[in-house]
mmCIF file of C-alpha atoms in Angstrom:
data_model
loop_
_atom_site.group_PDB
_atom_site.id
_atom_site.type_symbol
_atom_site.label_atom_id
_atom_site.label_comp_id
_atom_site.label_asym_id
_atom_site.label_seq_id
_atom_site.Cartn_x
_atom_site.Cartn_y
_atom_site.Cartn_z
ATOM 1 C CA MET A 1 0.171 -0.053 0.042
ATOM 2 C CA LEU A 2 1.095 3.424 -0.906
ATOM 3 C CA LYS A 3 1.494 6.303 1.683
ATOM 4 C CA LEU A 4 1.600 9.895 0.864
ATOM 5 C CA TYR A 5 3.427 11.974 3.494
ATOM 6 C CA TYR A 6 2.033 15.781 2.756
ATOM 7 C CA THR A 7 1.524 19.073 4.430
ATOM 8 C CA ALA A 8 -1.415 21.257 3.374
ATOM 9 C CA ASP A 9 -0.990 24.031 0.736
ATOM 10 C CA THR A 10 2.209 22.480 -0.679
ATOM 11 C CA CYS A 11 3.335 20.645 -3.863
ATOM 12 C CA ALA A 12 2.379 17.275 -2.546
ATOM 13 C CA LEU A 13 -1.174 18.032 -3.636
ATOM 14 C CA ALA A 14 0.133 17.269 -7.026
ATOM 15 C CA SER A 15 1.043 13.706 -6.145
ATOM 16 C CA HIS A 16 -1.987 13.273 -3.990
ATOM 17 C CA ILE A 17 -4.096 14.466 -7.170
ATOM 18 C CA ALA A 18 -2.120 11.789 -9.407
ATOM 19 C CA LEU A 19 -2.721 9.142 -7.013
ATOM 20 C CA ASN A 20 -6.573 9.573 -7.539
ATOM 21 C CA ASP A 21 -6.278 10.087 -11.060
ATOM 22 C CA ALA A 22 -4.474 6.623 -11.181
ATOM 23 C CA GLY A 23 -7.042 4.953 -8.935
ATOM 24 C CA ALA A 24 -4.303 4.047 -6.554
ATOM 25 C CA LYS A 25 -5.130 2.641 -3.273
ATOM 26 C CA TYR A 26 -3.116 4.625 -0.574
ATOM 27 C CA THR A 27 -3.127 6.305 2.600
ATOM 28 C CA ILE A 28 -1.763 9.750 3.513
ATOM 29 C CA SER A 29 -0.247 10.982 6.847
ATOM 30 C CA ARG A 30 -0.006 14.871 7.480
ATOM 31 C CA ILE A 31 3.298 16.576 8.308
ATOM 32 C CA SER A 32 2.988 19.849 10.188
ATOM 33 C CA PHE A 33 5.291 22.647 9.148
ATOM 34 C CA ALA A 34 3.709 24.758 12.045
ATOM 35 C CA SER A 35 5.254 22.352 14.376
ATOM 36 C CA LYS A 36 8.212 21.909 12.377
ATOM 37 C CA GLU A 37 7.675 18.137 12.034
ATOM 38 C CA GLN A 38 9.515 17.849 8.776
ATOM 39 C CA ARG A 39 12.591 18.168 11.091
ATOM 40 C CA THR A 40 12.034 15.912 13.560
ATOM 41 C CA PRO A 41 13.983 12.555 13.678
ATOM 42 C CA GLU A 42 11.046 10.320 12.816
ATOM 43 C CA TYR A 43 10.318 12.357 9.455
ATOM 44 C CA LEU A 44 13.907 12.936 8.757
ATOM 45 C CA ALA A 45 14.358 9.019 8.799
ATOM 46 C CA ILE A 46 11.632 9.079 6.072
ATOM 47 C CA ASN A 47 12.871 12.021 4.006
ATOM 48 C CA PRO A 48 16.312 13.275 4.836
ATOM 49 C CA LYS A 49 15.556 16.441 3.091
ATOM 50 C CA GLY A 50 13.051 17.369 5.796
ATOM 51 C CA ARG A 51 10.367 18.273 2.628
ATOM 52 C CA VAL A 52 6.990 17.031 1.313
ATOM 53 C CA PRO A 53 6.288 14.929 -0.517
ATOM 54 C CA ALA A 54 7.597 11.893 0.222
ATOM 55 C CA LEU A 55 5.834 8.483 -1.356
ATOM 56 C CA VAL A 56 6.246 5.148 0.751
ATOM 57 C CA THR A 57 6.174 2.511 -1.587
ATOM 58 C CA ASP A 58 6.631 -1.516 -0.809
ATOM 59 C CA LYS A 59 10.328 -1.124 -2.547
ATOM 60 C CA GLY A 60 11.393 1.984 -0.792
ATOM 61 C CA ILE A 61 10.613 5.701 -0.558
ATOM 62 C CA LEU A 62 10.659 8.279 -3.161
ATOM 63 C CA THR A 63 10.888 12.295 -3.181
ATOM 64 C CA GLU A 64 10.902 14.894 -5.532
ATOM 65 C CA THR A 65 7.599 15.724 -7.399
ATOM 66 C CA PRO A 66 8.256 15.344 -11.121
ATOM 67 C CA ALA A 67 9.984 11.502 -10.161
ATOM 68 C CA ILE A 68 6.891 10.754 -7.977
ATOM 69 C CA LEU A 69 4.556 11.768 -10.620
ATOM 70 C CA ALA A 70 6.346 9.963 -13.476
ATOM 71 C CA PHE A 71 6.504 6.860 -11.008
ATOM 72 C CA ILE A 72 2.552 7.081 -10.655
ATOM 73 C CA ALA A 73 1.983 7.396 -14.512
ATOM 74 C CA GLN A 74 4.591 4.084 -14.833
ATOM 75 C CA SER A 75 3.097 2.147 -12.133
ATOM 76 C CA PHE A 76 -0.683 2.569 -13.035
ATOM 77 C CA PRO A 77 -0.211 2.457 -17.240
ATOM 78 C CA LYS A 78 -4.017 2.052 -17.702
ATOM 79 C CA ALA A 79 -4.629 5.370 -16.245
ATOM 80 C CA GLY A 80 -2.622 6.628 -19.344
ATOM 81 C CA LEU A 81 -1.124 9.561 -17.180
ATOM 82 C CA ALA A 82 1.884 9.935 -19.633
ATOM 83 C CA PRO A 83 2.854 8.817 -22.944
ATOM 84 C CA LEU A 84 5.140 5.948 -21.683
ATOM 85 C CA HIS A 85 6.061 4.472 -24.930
ATOM 86 C CA ASP A 86 7.307 7.669 -26.606
ATOM 87 C CA PRO A 87 10.502 8.737 -25.255
ATOM 88 C CA PHE A 88 10.009 12.282 -26.920
ATOM 89 C CA ARG A 89 6.845 12.529 -25.583
ATOM 90 C CA PHE A 90 7.578 11.470 -22.220
ATOM 91 C CA ALA A 91 10.270 13.957 -22.253
ATOM 92 C CA GLN A 92 8.052 16.797 -23.290
ATOM 93 C CA VAL A 93 5.915 15.893 -20.121
ATOM 94 C CA GLN A 94 9.074 15.749 -17.752
ATOM 95 C CA ALA A 95 10.450 18.837 -19.500
ATOM 96 C CA PHE A 96 7.276 20.952 -18.317
ATOM 97 C CA ASN A 97 7.101 19.285 -14.812
ATOM 98 C CA LEU A 98 10.613 20.419 -14.602
ATOM 99 C CA TYR A 99 9.966 23.769 -15.434
ATOM 100 C CA LEU A 100 7.425 23.956 -12.415
ATOM 101 C CA CYS A 101 9.635 22.593 -10.141
ATOM 102 C CA ALA A 102 12.908 24.017 -10.656
ATOM 103 C CA THR A 103 11.875 27.330 -12.083
ATOM 104 C CA LEU A 104 8.589 28.353 -10.734
ATOM 105 C CA HIS A 105 8.327 26.655 -7.544
ATOM 106 C CA VAL A 106 11.938 28.142 -7.015
ATOM 107 C CA ALA A 107 10.849 31.613 -7.863
ATOM 108 C CA HIS A 108 7.713 30.854 -5.663
ATOM 109 C CA SER A 109 9.770 29.887 -2.551
ATOM 110 C CA HIS A 110 11.644 33.243 -2.336
ATOM 111 C CA ARG A 111 8.630 34.823 -0.752
ATOM 112 C CA MET A 112 8.692 32.530 2.124
ATOM 113 C CA ARG A 113 11.889 30.390 1.998
ATOM 114 C CA GLY A 114 14.403 33.012 1.412
ATOM 115 C CA ASP A 115 16.609 31.831 4.533
ATOM 116 C CA ARG A 116 17.644 28.954 2.284
ATOM 117 C CA TRP A 117 19.835 31.316 0.361
ATOM 118 C CA ALA A 118 20.453 34.156 2.367
ATOM 119 C CA ASP A 119 20.813 35.621 5.812
ATOM 120 C CA GLU A 120 19.717 39.197 6.074
ATOM 121 C CA PRO A 121 16.324 40.423 6.550
ATOM 122 C CA ALA A 122 16.593 43.037 4.090
ATOM 123 C CA SER A 123 17.684 40.409 1.367
ATOM 124 C CA PHE A 124 14.482 38.593 2.353
ATOM 125 C CA SER A 125 12.328 41.876 1.592
ATOM 126 C CA ASP A 126 13.963 42.264 -1.621
ATOM 127 C CA MET A 127 13.513 38.692 -2.311
ATOM 128 C CA GLN A 128 9.696 38.956 -1.654
ATOM 129 C CA ARG A 129 9.199 42.421 -3.432
ATOM 130 C CA LYS A 130 10.709 40.435 -6.710
ATOM 131 C CA VAL A 131 8.142 37.494 -6.616
ATOM 132 C CA PRO A 132 5.407 38.897 -8.325
ATOM 133 C CA ASP A 133 7.831 39.488 -11.254
ATOM 134 C CA SER A 134 9.602 36.457 -11.219
ATOM 135 C CA VAL A 135 6.608 34.074 -10.665
ATOM 136 C CA GLY A 136 4.555 36.376 -13.110
ATOM 137 C CA ALA A 137 7.446 35.926 -16.140
ATOM 138 C CA CYS A 138 7.125 31.800 -15.506
ATOM 139 C CA TYR A 139 3.198 32.147 -15.931
ATOM 140 C CA ARG A 140 4.201 34.240 -19.053
ATOM 141 C CA LEU A 141 6.562 31.737 -20.532
ATOM 142 C CA ILE A 142 3.721 28.630 -19.480
ATOM 143 C CA GLU A 143 0.598 31.102 -21.131
ATOM 144 C CA ASP A 144 2.532 31.695 -24.405
ATOM 145 C CA ASN A 145 3.200 27.908 -24.834
ATOM 146 C CA LEU A 146 0.210 26.186 -23.434
ATOM 147 C CA PRO A 147 -2.078 24.543 -26.350
ATOM 148 C CA ALA A 148 -5.634 25.520 -26.473
ATOM 149 C CA GLY A 149 -6.438 22.851 -24.118
ATOM 150 C CA PRO A 150 -8.071 21.306 -22.396
ATOM 151 C CA TRP A 151 -5.091 20.063 -20.774
ATOM 152 C CA VAL A 152 -1.519 20.829 -20.539
ATOM 153 C CA MET A 153 -0.242 18.575 -23.401
ATOM 154 C CA GLY A 154 -3.125 19.333 -25.561
ATOM 155 C CA GLU A 155 -6.171 16.722 -25.618
ATOM 156 C CA THR A 156 -4.812 14.025 -23.198
ATOM 157 C CA TYR A 157 -4.670 14.559 -19.302
ATOM 158 C CA THR A 158 -1.397 13.835 -17.972
ATOM 159 C CA ILE A 159 0.886 14.310 -14.909
ATOM 160 C CA CYS A 160 1.397 17.720 -15.763
ATOM 161 C CA ASP A 161 -2.082 18.421 -15.026
ATOM 162 C CA PRO A 162 -2.198 18.173 -11.276
ATOM 163 C CA TYR A 163 1.194 19.786 -10.959
ATOM 164 C CA LEU A 164 0.199 23.026 -12.688
ATOM 165 C CA PHE A 165 -2.884 23.187 -10.981
ATOM 166 C CA THR A 166 -1.163 22.667 -7.425
ATOM 167 C CA MET A 167 1.359 25.703 -8.426
ATOM 168 C CA ALA A 168 -1.485 27.732 -9.701
ATOM 169 C CA GLN A 169 -3.176 27.722 -6.345
ATOM 170 C CA TRP A 170 -0.603 29.982 -5.356
ATOM 171 C CA MET A 171 -0.776 32.987 -7.770
ATOM 172 C CA GLU A 172 -2.743 35.190 -5.971
ATOM 173 C CA ALA A 173 -0.628 34.889 -2.920
ATOM 174 C CA ASP A 174 2.522 35.505 -4.964
ATOM 175 C CA GLY A 175 1.033 38.827 -6.195
ATOM 176 C CA VAL A 176 0.339 37.366 -9.755
ATOM 177 C CA ASP A 177 -3.169 38.233 -11.275
ATOM 178 C CA PRO A 178 -4.690 35.164 -12.949
ATOM 179 C CA SER A 179 -6.749 37.247 -15.325
ATOM 180 C CA ARG A 180 -3.433 38.138 -17.243
ATOM 181 C CA PHE A 181 -2.818 34.049 -17.850
ATOM 182 C CA PRO A 182 -6.403 33.077 -19.304
ATOM 183 C CA LYS A 183 -5.313 29.797 -20.335
ATOM 184 C CA VAL A 184 -3.697 29.033 -17.057
ATOM 185 C CA ARG A 185 -6.754 30.209 -15.368
ATOM 186 C CA ASP A 186 -8.845 28.197 -16.978
ATOM 187 C CA HIS A 187 -7.040 25.042 -16.717
ATOM 188 C CA ARG A 188 -7.094 25.904 -12.710
ATOM 189 C CA ARG A 189 -11.035 26.338 -12.912
ATOM 190 C CA ARG A 190 -11.465 23.094 -15.157
ATOM 191 C CA MET A 191 -9.230 20.877 -12.756
ATOM 192 C CA SER A 192 -11.081 22.491 -9.778
ATOM 193 C CA GLU A 193 -14.205 20.735 -11.235
ATOM 194 C CA ARG A 194 -12.538 17.268 -11.472
ATOM 195 C CA PRO A 195 -13.791 14.592 -8.653
ATOM 196 C CA GLN A 196 -10.328 13.322 -7.891
ATOM 197 C CA VAL A 197 -8.947 16.946 -7.326
ATOM 198 C CA ARG A 198 -11.958 17.869 -5.039
ATOM 199 C CA ALA A 199 -11.339 14.582 -3.158
ATOM 200 C CA ALA A 200 -7.593 15.433 -2.693
ATOM 201 C CA ILE A 201 -8.141 18.726 -1.386
ATOM 202 C CA ALA A 202 -10.742 17.360 0.952
ATOM 203 C CA GLU A 203 -8.759 14.894 2.238
ATOM 204 C CA GLU A 204 -6.096 17.354 3.185
ATOM 205 C CA LEU A 205 -8.090 19.813 5.281
ATOM 206 C CA MET B 1 20.580 13.644 -36.186
ATOM 207 C CA LEU B 2 20.469 15.342 -32.504
ATOM 208 C CA LYS B 3 21.854 18.313 -31.747
ATOM 209 C CA LEU B 4 22.524 19.810 -28.344
ATOM 210 C CA TYR B 5 22.909 23.457 -27.864
ATOM 211 C CA TYR B 6 25.518 24.112 -25.152
ATOM 212 C CA THR B 7 27.417 26.563 -23.072
ATOM 213 C CA ALA B 8 30.900 25.674 -21.591
ATOM 214 C CA ASP B 9 31.034 25.316 -17.798
ATOM 215 C CA THR B 10 27.428 24.737 -17.667
ATOM 216 C CA CYS B 11 25.054 21.984 -16.676
ATOM 217 C CA ALA B 12 25.024 20.960 -20.508
ATOM 218 C CA LEU B 13 27.643 18.942 -20.103
ATOM 219 C CA ALA B 14 25.920 16.393 -18.320
ATOM 220 C CA SER B 15 23.593 15.755 -21.240
ATOM 221 C CA HIS B 16 26.733 16.132 -23.602
ATOM 222 C CA ILE B 17 28.505 13.397 -21.499
ATOM 223 C CA ALA B 18 25.189 11.147 -21.688
ATOM 224 C CA LEU B 19 25.186 11.632 -25.562
ATOM 225 C CA ASN B 20 28.541 10.077 -25.529
ATOM 226 C CA ASP B 21 27.720 7.263 -23.090
ATOM 227 C CA ALA B 22 24.615 6.354 -25.213
ATOM 228 C CA GLY B 23 26.712 6.014 -28.325
ATOM 229 C CA ALA B 24 24.416 8.745 -29.844
ATOM 230 C CA LYS B 25 25.263 10.623 -33.314
ATOM 231 C CA TYR B 26 24.852 14.081 -32.381
ATOM 232 C CA THR B 27 26.267 17.482 -33.389
ATOM 233 C CA ILE B 28 26.963 20.413 -30.865
ATOM 234 C CA SER B 29 26.412 24.061 -31.190
ATOM 235 C CA ARG B 30 28.087 26.641 -28.875
ATOM 236 C CA ILE B 31 25.969 29.447 -27.177
ATOM 237 C CA SER B 32 28.058 32.329 -25.817
ATOM 238 C CA PHE B 33 26.655 33.578 -22.769
ATOM 239 C CA ALA B 34 29.429 36.232 -22.840
ATOM 240 C CA SER B 35 27.924 37.784 -25.762
ATOM 241 C CA LYS B 36 24.526 37.370 -24.604
ATOM 242 C CA GLU B 37 23.487 34.768 -27.380
ATOM 243 C CA GLN B 38 20.874 33.110 -25.235
ATOM 244 C CA ARG B 39 18.827 35.988 -25.255
ATOM 245 C CA THR B 40 18.985 36.504 -28.997
ATOM 246 C CA PRO B 41 15.651 36.104 -31.159
ATOM 247 C CA GLU B 42 17.372 33.368 -32.936
ATOM 248 C CA TYR B 43 17.938 31.265 -29.597
ATOM 249 C CA LEU B 44 14.970 32.064 -28.111
ATOM 250 C CA ALA B 45 13.122 30.327 -31.265
ATOM 251 C CA ILE B 46 14.861 27.111 -29.817
ATOM 252 C CA ASN B 47 14.399 27.598 -26.603
ATOM 253 C CA PRO B 48 12.046 30.238 -25.225
ATOM 254 C CA LYS B 49 13.717 29.766 -21.878
ATOM 255 C CA GLY B 50 16.943 31.402 -22.724
ATOM 256 C CA ARG B 51 18.731 28.742 -21.108
ATOM 257 C CA VAL B 52 21.125 25.756 -21.901
ATOM 258 C CA PRO B 53 20.790 22.820 -22.817
ATOM 259 C CA ALA B 54 18.414 22.300 -25.669
ATOM 260 C CA LEU B 55 18.430 19.100 -27.514
ATOM 261 C CA VAL B 56 16.987 19.426 -30.702
ATOM 262 C CA THR B 57 15.487 15.879 -32.097
ATOM 263 C CA ASP B 58 13.768 14.948 -35.267
ATOM 264 C CA LYS B 59 10.363 15.118 -33.229
ATOM 265 C CA GLY B 60 10.979 18.784 -31.700
ATOM 266 C CA ILE B 61 13.443 20.657 -29.052
ATOM 267 C CA LEU B 62 13.728 19.375 -25.611
ATOM 268 C CA THR B 63 14.992 21.044 -22.552
ATOM 269 C CA GLU B 64 15.595 20.647 -18.996
ATOM 270 C CA THR B 65 18.404 18.487 -17.955
ATOM 271 C CA PRO B 66 16.821 15.576 -16.127
ATOM 272 C CA ALA B 67 14.315 15.165 -19.009
ATOM 273 C CA ILE B 68 16.962 15.383 -21.688
ATOM 274 C CA LEU B 69 19.098 12.815 -19.686
ATOM 275 C CA ALA B 70 16.092 10.356 -19.158
ATOM 276 C CA PHE B 71 14.959 10.668 -22.832
ATOM 277 C CA ILE B 72 18.522 9.762 -23.948
ATOM 278 C CA ALA B 73 18.220 6.656 -21.540
ATOM 279 C CA GLN B 74 15.393 5.524 -23.046
ATOM 280 C CA SER B 75 16.229 6.595 -26.542
ATOM 281 C CA PHE B 76 19.191 4.070 -26.321
ATOM 282 C CA PRO B 77 18.059 1.391 -24.186
ATOM 283 C CA LYS B 78 21.136 -0.623 -25.155
ATOM 284 C CA ALA B 79 23.358 1.552 -23.550
ATOM 285 C CA GLY B 80 21.750 0.571 -19.849
ATOM 286 C CA LEU B 81 21.823 4.229 -18.687
ATOM 287 C CA ALA B 82 18.642 3.947 -16.241
ATOM 288 C CA PRO B 83 16.597 0.693 -15.052
ATOM 289 C CA LEU B 84 13.918 1.594 -17.603
ATOM 290 C CA HIS B 85 11.679 -1.555 -16.578
ATOM 291 C CA ASP B 86 11.545 -0.854 -13.076
ATOM 292 C CA PRO B 87 9.374 2.195 -12.064
ATOM 293 C CA PHE B 88 10.673 2.495 -8.349
ATOM 294 C CA ARG B 89 14.233 2.324 -9.356
ATOM 295 C CA PHE B 90 14.001 4.822 -12.315
ATOM 296 C CA ALA B 91 12.075 7.076 -9.955
ATOM 297 C CA GLN B 92 15.196 6.811 -7.791
ATOM 298 C CA VAL B 93 17.060 7.762 -10.445
ATOM 299 C CA GLN B 94 15.093 10.647 -11.250
ATOM 300 C CA ALA B 95 14.856 11.800 -7.730
ATOM 301 C CA PHE B 96 18.578 11.920 -7.579
ATOM 302 C CA ASN B 97 18.803 13.952 -11.033
ATOM 303 C CA LEU B 98 15.979 16.309 -9.630
ATOM 304 C CA TYR B 99 17.666 17.014 -6.219
ATOM 305 C CA LEU B 100 20.734 17.954 -8.075
ATOM 306 C CA CYS B 101 18.642 20.121 -10.564
ATOM 307 C CA ALA B 102 16.121 21.881 -8.118
ATOM 308 C CA THR B 103 18.093 22.164 -5.089
ATOM 309 C CA LEU B 104 22.005 22.008 -5.891
ATOM 310 C CA HIS B 105 21.909 23.852 -8.952
ATOM 311 C CA VAL B 106 19.731 26.444 -7.611
ATOM 312 C CA ALA B 107 22.008 26.936 -4.457
ATOM 313 C CA HIS B 108 24.897 27.361 -6.694
ATOM 314 C CA SER B 109 23.022 29.905 -8.835
ATOM 315 C CA HIS B 110 22.434 32.281 -6.238
ATOM 316 C CA ARG B 111 26.385 32.983 -6.431
ATOM 317 C CA MET B 112 25.846 34.362 -10.244
ATOM 318 C CA ARG B 113 22.514 34.931 -10.880
ATOM 319 C CA GLY B 114 20.917 36.426 -7.971
ATOM 320 C CA ASP B 115 19.285 39.029 -10.065
ATOM 321 C CA ARG B 116 16.782 36.051 -10.834
ATOM 322 C CA TRP B 117 15.431 36.437 -7.496
ATOM 323 C CA ALA B 118 16.364 39.853 -6.326
ATOM 324 C CA ASP B 119 17.200 43.585 -7.151
ATOM 325 C CA GLU B 120 19.706 44.797 -4.609
ATOM 326 C CA PRO B 121 23.447 44.572 -4.766
ATOM 327 C CA ALA B 122 23.408 44.019 -1.012
ATOM 328 C CA SER B 123 21.255 41.185 -1.568
ATOM 329 C CA PHE B 124 23.724 39.603 -4.170
ATOM 330 C CA SER B 125 26.067 39.740 -1.525
ATOM 331 C CA ASP B 126 24.342 38.064 1.139
ATOM 332 C CA MET B 127 23.428 35.292 -1.313
ATOM 333 C CA GLN B 128 26.729 35.065 -2.412
ATOM 334 C CA ARG B 129 28.083 34.767 1.556
ATOM 335 C CA LYS B 130 25.624 31.783 1.755
ATOM 336 C CA VAL B 131 26.752 29.778 -1.147
ATOM 337 C CA PRO B 132 29.490 27.652 0.460
ATOM 338 C CA ASP B 133 26.818 26.835 3.154
ATOM 339 C CA SER B 134 23.762 25.928 1.136
ATOM 340 C CA VAL B 135 25.885 23.992 -1.448
ATOM 341 C CA GLY B 136 27.957 22.431 0.963
ATOM 342 C CA ALA B 137 24.570 21.275 2.955
ATOM 343 C CA CYS B 138 23.778 19.513 -0.549
ATOM 344 C CA TYR B 139 26.665 17.699 -0.554
ATOM 345 C CA ARG B 140 26.503 16.627 2.745
ATOM 346 C CA LEU B 141 22.906 15.068 2.091
ATOM 347 C CA ILE B 142 24.410 13.476 -1.112
ATOM 348 C CA GLU B 143 27.628 12.118 0.452
ATOM 349 C CA ASP B 144 25.741 10.894 3.314
ATOM 350 C CA ASN B 145 23.189 8.759 1.003
ATOM 351 C CA LEU B 146 25.752 7.922 -1.714
ATOM 352 C CA PRO B 147 26.614 4.270 -1.789
ATOM 353 C CA ALA B 148 30.107 2.954 -1.966
ATOM 354 C CA GLY B 149 29.912 3.133 -5.614
ATOM 355 C CA PRO B 150 31.566 3.044 -7.921
ATOM 356 C CA TRP B 151 28.466 4.846 -9.365
ATOM 357 C CA VAL B 152 25.928 6.803 -7.603
ATOM 358 C CA MET B 153 23.359 4.177 -7.904
ATOM 359 C CA GLY B 154 26.000 1.381 -6.530
ATOM 360 C CA GLU B 155 27.567 -1.017 -9.139
ATOM 361 C CA THR B 156 25.746 0.313 -12.133
ATOM 362 C CA TYR B 157 26.447 3.616 -14.146
ATOM 363 C CA THR B 158 23.386 5.607 -14.909
ATOM 364 C CA ILE B 159 22.385 9.421 -15.960
ATOM 365 C CA CYS B 160 22.923 10.012 -12.403
ATOM 366 C CA ASP B 161 26.536 9.787 -13.120
ATOM 367 C CA PRO B 162 27.281 12.341 -15.727
ATOM 368 C CA TYR B 163 25.126 15.130 -13.704
ATOM 369 C CA LEU B 164 26.830 14.611 -10.281
ATOM 370 C CA PHE B 165 30.116 14.934 -12.176
ATOM 371 C CA THR B 166 28.731 17.930 -14.110
ATOM 372 C CA MET B 167 27.776 19.828 -10.771
ATOM 373 C CA ALA B 168 30.986 18.673 -8.933
ATOM 374 C CA GLN B 169 33.119 20.720 -11.128
ATOM 375 C CA TRP B 170 31.524 23.835 -9.493
ATOM 376 C CA MET B 171 32.474 23.069 -5.790
ATOM 377 C CA GLU B 172 35.919 24.985 -5.652
ATOM 378 C CA ALA B 173 34.384 27.852 -7.249
ATOM 379 C CA ASP B 174 31.595 27.614 -4.723
ATOM 380 C CA GLY B 175 33.832 27.677 -1.899
ATOM 381 C CA VAL B 176 32.855 24.021 -1.176
ATOM 382 C CA ASP B 177 36.112 22.098 -0.136
ATOM 383 C CA PRO B 178 35.957 18.366 -1.855
ATOM 384 C CA SER B 179 38.239 16.807 0.957
ATOM 385 C CA ARG B 180 34.959 17.032 3.212
ATOM 386 C CA PHE B 181 33.058 14.689 0.549
ATOM 387 C CA PRO B 182 35.239 12.023 -0.081
ATOM 388 C CA LYS B 183 32.656 9.707 -1.813
ATOM 389 C CA VAL B 184 31.817 12.575 -4.043
ATOM 390 C CA ARG B 185 35.490 13.811 -4.857
ATOM 391 C CA ASP B 186 36.308 10.014 -6.019
ATOM 392 C CA HIS B 187 33.386 9.687 -8.013
ATOM 393 C CA ARG B 188 34.527 13.209 -9.807
ATOM 394 C CA ARG B 189 37.970 11.425 -10.304
ATOM 395 C CA ARG B 190 36.544 8.088 -11.549
ATOM 396 C CA MET B 191 34.549 9.948 -13.787
ATOM 397 C CA SER B 192 37.067 12.197 -15.104
ATOM 398 C CA GLU B 193 38.865 9.168 -16.125
ATOM 399 C CA ARG B 194 36.228 7.840 -18.748
ATOM 400 C CA PRO B 195 36.695 8.429 -22.215
ATOM 401 C CA GLN B 196 33.067 9.388 -22.811
ATOM 402 C CA VAL B 197 33.716 12.493 -20.191
ATOM 403 C CA ARG B 198 37.253 13.491 -21.520
ATOM 404 C CA ALA B 199 35.802 13.552 -25.201
ATOM 405 C CA ALA B 200 33.003 15.608 -24.018
ATOM 406 C CA ILE B 201 35.019 18.313 -22.200
ATOM 407 C CA ALA B 202 37.352 18.524 -25.243
ATOM 408 C CA GLU B 203 34.504 18.946 -27.442
ATOM 409 C CA GLU B 204 33.317 21.974 -25.461
ATOM 410 C CA LEU B 205 36.870 23.878 -25.246
#
C-alpha cells in the first residue's frame, strides 16, 4: 500500500491528485510545518531532505514531485497519465514538470523561504518584492506555450495537469493576477471541477 | 540527427556526456553567454527559456537536464543508462537528478544569478556569502546517502553519474572543499578518467 506524506498547501497536492487519477490505493499522513514536524528525527528518517512530499512504496521511499509523478504514471499504466511508450513525448511531459519544479516553484519559494539562500532580513524583503515579477514571468512563458487545451499537453490529460493546478493555487498569494493568464486560469477552473481534485483537497483539510 | 545546444562550464555538460555514453550520433552548437547569445531572437526560437541545454531531435526540441537525460536513456536502451523497466528504480534515478537540478543547482545559482530573485546589490552579496553553506549542505546530504560506488546508484552506471560529475565541477568555485566529501570527490575523479567524459570536455573547449 502506498503512503503519501504531505503538508496542506504544498506541492504534495500534485502527487495526491495523481494518485486519485491513477485509481491507486493509498493512505496519507500529514506533516505539520507549523510544529516543524518535517525536522523531527522521525520524519528525517523517512525523508532526509525534511521536505514533502514523500511516497512510501513497498520497495522504498521516493521524493521529488516530478519523479513521484512519473512513478505513478508508470506504475498505473492503464490510467494513461503519461505517454509511456514515446520517449520524446514523455520527455516533453517531464520538461514541463521540471520547469514547474526548478523554475516556477523556486521563484515562488523566495517569498517565504529566503533563508535557504540568504541571511539578512533586507535580502528577504528584496526577494519578496521580486516574487510577483519572477513568478509572473514563469506564467508568461507557460501561458505563451500552452496549447488550447483542455489539458497542458493538449487533448490528453497527463501528470502535468495536477502539477500546474497545484502551483496555480499560489498565484494570488504571490501577487500574480490570474486574469493576465487566461489559459492557466481556465485550466485551474477546469481542474477544480474534477472529482479526483476535489477529493484530494477535501482529504487534506 | 540530434543537436545539443550548450555553453561551456554549464549543466549542459551532463547531457553531452550522456550522449557519448549512449553512443549517440549528434552535433553540438555553442551558445555564448558572454555575448548574451541565449537572449537573441534566434536562440529564443529554439529555447524560449533562454537557457542551455536544448536538444534538437527529429520530433522537436527538448529542454531541462533531467528530462533530456531520461530521454537519452530511453532512446538508447541498449546503453543501459537507467533501469527502464522498473518504475521504482527509475524514480530513484530521477529523484537523485531532481535534487541536483532543483536544490543543488539552484543553491549554486545564487552565486552568480542572484538577479533572478532579487534586485539589490546587498542581496546579491548576502546570497553569495551563503553559497558555501547552502551548496555544502547539498553535498552533505548527497555524501551521506551515496552508496560505496563506484557509481551513484551503486554497481551500475546511470544518467545520475554525468549529472553529479557536472555539478561537482563547481565545488571549489562555490567555496566547498571536496575533501569533506570523499565519495563525491572519488566519483569525480573516477568520472574524469572515462573516455566519454574526456571527449565531451574536449569538444566543449
